[in-house]
Amino acid sequence: MITAVVCAAFDAATDAAVLAVREQVRAAGVRLAEQPAHRPHLTLAAARIEPAELARVLDLAGAVAARQQPFRVALAEIGSFAGSGVIWLGPAPSSALSRLQADVDVALCADGWPRAFGEHSDPAQWVAHCTLATRVREPLLRRVLATVRASYEPIEARIDGLATILVGGRGDVGYAELG
C-alpha cells in the first residue's frame, strides 16, 4: 500500500515566496534538507491505495481540476502544530479553497478510498496549511515562530493546479491544471 496525496499547487512565484520563508526558518536555526521532498502545497486529501490504483487517483485529480478555476488566496499567517513541531503558513479563509478541498475529499471517498489521514481531511475539520518544517522542538519552535513572524509579509498566492504526491516519495507523480 502507498499513500497518494492530492494537493493544491501554487504558481511558480508563490513557490519561490514560500521557499524564501522556508529559508528564514532555516536561518533561525531549524535543520532542513537543502531541497524539500515536495513542492510547496496545501494538502487537500489523501488515500491509501495499491500501487496499481495510482492511475485512477491521477484521473480523479484531473477530473476535479477540470471542474475548478485557478484562484488567489493570501498565505496570511505563520503557525504551528506544537505537539508535532510543525511550522506552517496558513491561508486566510477562502471559499474557493474550501470548495476545492471538499471536491477532492468527496471524489476520493466516492471512489471507494477511505481517508488516509482520518478525519483530518473531513471538510468540517480540515486545517489548511503549507508545511515549512517538521519535528521542531521547544523552545526552538517558539523562537523560530517569533523570528519569522517579526518580518513576515503575507504572500498573495495563486493556486493553479492539483499535484499528486506520494508519502515518502519525492516530487509530483501527477499534476493537473485547474480550469
Short mmCIF file of C-alpha atoms in Angstrom, two decimals:
data_model
loop_
_atom_site.label_atom_id
_atom_site.label_comp_id
_atom_site.label_asym_id
_atom_site.label_seq_id
_atom_site.Cartn_x
_atom_site.Cartn_y
_atom_site.Cartn_z
CA MET A 1 0.00 0.00 0.00
CA ILE A 2 1.06 3.58 -0.69
CA THR A 3 -0.44 6.90 0.35
CA ALA A 4 -1.37 9.22 -2.52
CA VAL A 5 -1.91 12.84 -1.50
CA VAL A 6 -3.79 15.32 -3.67
CA CYS A 7 -2.53 18.86 -3.04
CA ALA A 8 -3.36 22.39 -4.09
CA ALA A 9 -0.33 23.50 -6.10
CA PHE A 10 0.86 27.09 -6.35
CA ASP A 11 2.21 29.04 -9.29
CA ALA A 12 5.98 29.49 -9.62
CA ALA A 13 6.02 32.94 -7.98
CA THR A 14 4.20 31.60 -4.91
CA ASP A 15 6.52 28.58 -4.74
CA ALA A 16 9.51 30.95 -4.70
CA ALA A 17 7.96 33.14 -1.98
CA VAL A 18 7.17 30.12 0.23
CA LEU A 19 10.67 28.71 -0.24
CA ALA A 20 12.10 32.11 0.79
CA VAL A 21 10.15 31.88 4.08
CA ARG A 22 11.45 28.30 4.47
CA GLU A 23 14.97 29.73 4.20
CA GLN A 24 14.14 32.16 7.02
CA VAL A 25 13.11 29.16 9.13
CA ARG A 26 16.47 27.54 8.31
CA ALA A 27 18.35 30.75 9.15
CA ALA A 28 16.55 30.85 12.51
CA GLY A 29 18.15 27.53 13.45
CA VAL A 30 15.96 24.72 12.09
CA ARG A 31 17.82 21.93 10.31
CA LEU A 32 16.18 21.41 6.93
CA ALA A 33 17.14 19.43 3.85
CA GLU A 34 18.67 21.61 1.16
CA GLN A 35 15.74 20.81 -1.14
CA PRO A 36 12.31 19.82 0.21
CA ALA A 37 10.96 16.46 -0.98
CA HIS A 38 7.88 18.13 -2.45
CA ARG A 39 6.82 21.46 -3.90
CA PRO A 40 5.13 23.93 -1.52
CA HIS A 41 1.48 22.90 -1.33
CA LEU A 42 -1.71 22.69 0.69
CA THR A 43 -2.67 19.07 1.34
CA LEU A 44 -6.32 18.59 0.39
CA ALA A 45 -6.93 14.86 0.92
CA ALA A 46 -5.17 11.51 0.75
CA ALA A 47 -5.95 7.84 0.17
CA ARG A 48 -4.17 4.57 0.98
CA ILE A 49 -4.08 2.71 -2.33
CA GLU A 50 -2.47 -0.22 -4.05
CA PRO A 51 0.29 0.97 -6.43
CA ALA A 52 -1.79 -0.24 -9.39
CA GLU A 53 -4.56 2.20 -8.38
CA LEU A 54 -2.39 5.30 -8.78
CA ALA A 55 -3.61 5.93 -12.33
CA ARG A 56 -7.21 6.09 -11.01
CA VAL A 57 -6.20 8.68 -8.41
CA LEU A 58 -4.45 10.75 -11.09
CA ASP A 59 -7.54 10.55 -13.32
CA LEU A 60 -9.73 11.59 -10.39
CA ALA A 61 -7.44 14.57 -9.62
CA GLY A 62 -7.61 15.57 -13.28
CA ALA A 63 -11.41 15.44 -13.26
CA VAL A 64 -11.59 17.59 -10.11
CA ALA A 65 -9.06 20.06 -11.56
CA ALA A 66 -11.16 20.41 -14.71
CA ARG A 67 -14.16 21.48 -12.58
CA GLN A 68 -12.26 24.20 -10.70
CA GLN A 69 -10.75 27.51 -11.77
CA PRO A 70 -7.41 28.98 -10.60
CA PHE A 71 -7.80 31.38 -7.70
CA ARG A 72 -5.88 33.56 -5.30
CA VAL A 73 -5.54 33.12 -1.57
CA ALA A 74 -3.46 35.04 0.95
CA LEU A 75 -0.99 32.98 2.96
CA ALA A 76 -1.69 35.27 5.88
CA GLU A 77 -0.28 33.60 8.97
CA ILE A 78 2.58 31.60 10.36
CA GLY A 79 1.50 28.95 12.79
CA SER A 80 2.44 25.66 14.34
CA PHE A 81 1.10 22.34 15.45
CA ALA A 82 3.17 22.41 18.61
CA GLY A 83 2.53 18.78 19.54
CA SER A 84 4.23 17.58 16.36
CA GLY A 85 6.63 20.50 15.95
CA VAL A 86 5.23 21.54 12.56
CA ILE A 87 5.71 25.14 11.42
CA TRP A 88 3.39 26.24 8.63
CA LEU A 89 1.95 29.06 6.57
CA GLY A 90 -1.83 29.31 6.75
CA PRO A 91 -4.22 30.85 4.27
CA ALA A 92 -6.86 33.43 5.07
CA PRO A 93 -10.38 31.98 4.86
CA SER A 94 -11.25 31.23 1.24
CA SER A 95 -14.48 29.80 -0.10
CA ALA A 96 -12.68 28.73 -3.30
CA LEU A 97 -10.11 26.78 -1.29
CA SER A 98 -12.81 25.18 0.86
CA ARG A 99 -14.73 24.13 -2.25
CA LEU A 100 -11.59 22.65 -3.81
CA GLN A 101 -10.73 20.67 -0.69
CA ALA A 102 -14.27 19.35 -0.32
CA ASP A 103 -14.39 18.38 -4.01
CA VAL A 104 -11.17 16.36 -3.71
CA ASP A 105 -12.23 14.73 -0.44
CA VAL A 106 -15.69 13.77 -1.73
CA ALA A 107 -14.24 12.43 -5.00
CA LEU A 108 -11.70 10.19 -3.24
CA CYS A 109 -14.30 8.88 -0.79
CA ALA A 110 -16.89 8.34 -3.57
CA ASP A 111 -14.33 6.27 -5.49
CA GLY A 112 -14.12 3.93 -2.50
CA TRP A 113 -10.95 5.06 -0.75
CA PRO A 114 -11.19 5.90 2.95
CA ARG A 115 -9.35 8.98 4.17
CA ALA A 116 -5.67 8.12 4.69
CA PHE A 117 -5.29 10.86 7.31
CA GLY A 118 -8.55 10.05 9.09
CA GLU A 119 -10.88 12.89 9.88
CA HIS A 120 -8.15 15.50 9.21
CA SER A 121 -9.40 15.52 5.60
CA ASP A 122 -13.05 15.89 6.59
CA PRO A 123 -14.01 19.34 5.27
CA ALA A 124 -15.51 20.21 8.67
CA GLN A 125 -12.17 19.50 10.43
CA TRP A 126 -9.58 20.24 7.74
CA VAL A 127 -6.91 22.82 8.63
CA ALA A 128 -5.36 24.33 5.52
CA HIS A 129 -1.60 24.75 5.91
CA CYS A 130 1.61 24.78 3.91
CA THR A 131 4.29 22.98 5.92
CA LEU A 132 7.66 24.73 6.25
CA ALA A 133 9.32 22.43 8.82
CA THR A 134 8.53 19.40 10.95
CA ARG A 135 9.72 17.98 14.26
CA VAL A 136 10.89 21.33 15.66
CA ARG A 137 11.14 21.03 19.43
CA GLU A 138 10.52 23.62 22.10
CA PRO A 139 11.98 26.12 22.91
CA LEU A 140 13.37 26.41 19.36
CA LEU A 141 9.83 26.25 17.96
CA ARG A 142 8.75 29.41 19.83
CA ARG A 143 11.95 31.26 18.92
CA VAL A 144 11.64 30.41 15.22
CA LEU A 145 7.98 31.42 15.13
CA ALA A 146 8.75 34.75 16.79
CA THR A 147 11.72 35.43 14.49
CA VAL A 148 9.89 34.63 11.26
CA ARG A 149 6.67 36.39 12.30
CA ALA A 150 8.61 39.58 13.04
CA SER A 151 9.39 40.11 9.36
CA TYR A 152 6.66 38.12 7.63
CA GLU A 153 4.60 39.79 4.93
CA PRO A 154 1.55 37.81 3.76
CA ILE A 155 2.02 36.09 0.42
CA GLU A 156 -0.61 36.67 -2.25
CA ALA A 157 -0.67 33.11 -3.53
CA ARG A 158 -2.17 31.72 -6.71
CA ILE A 159 -3.43 28.15 -6.74
CA ASP A 160 -3.36 26.93 -10.31
CA GLY A 161 -3.26 23.14 -10.17
CA LEU A 162 -3.58 19.87 -8.31
CA ALA A 163 -0.37 17.99 -7.64
CA THR A 164 -0.44 14.37 -6.55
CA ILE A 165 2.46 13.24 -4.39
CA LEU A 166 3.31 10.05 -2.53
CA VAL A 167 4.13 9.96 1.18
CA GLY A 168 7.81 9.07 1.40
CA GLY A 169 8.35 9.95 -2.26
CA ARG A 170 9.96 12.90 -3.98
CA GLY A 171 8.28 15.32 -6.35
CA ASP A 172 4.97 15.08 -8.15
CA VAL A 173 3.67 11.81 -9.57
CA GLY A 174 0.89 13.76 -11.27
CA TYR A 175 -0.15 17.32 -12.00
CA ALA A 176 -3.37 18.74 -13.44
CA GLU A 177 -4.01 22.42 -14.16
CA LEU A 178 -7.17 23.95 -12.75
CA GLY A 179 -9.78 25.01 -15.29
#
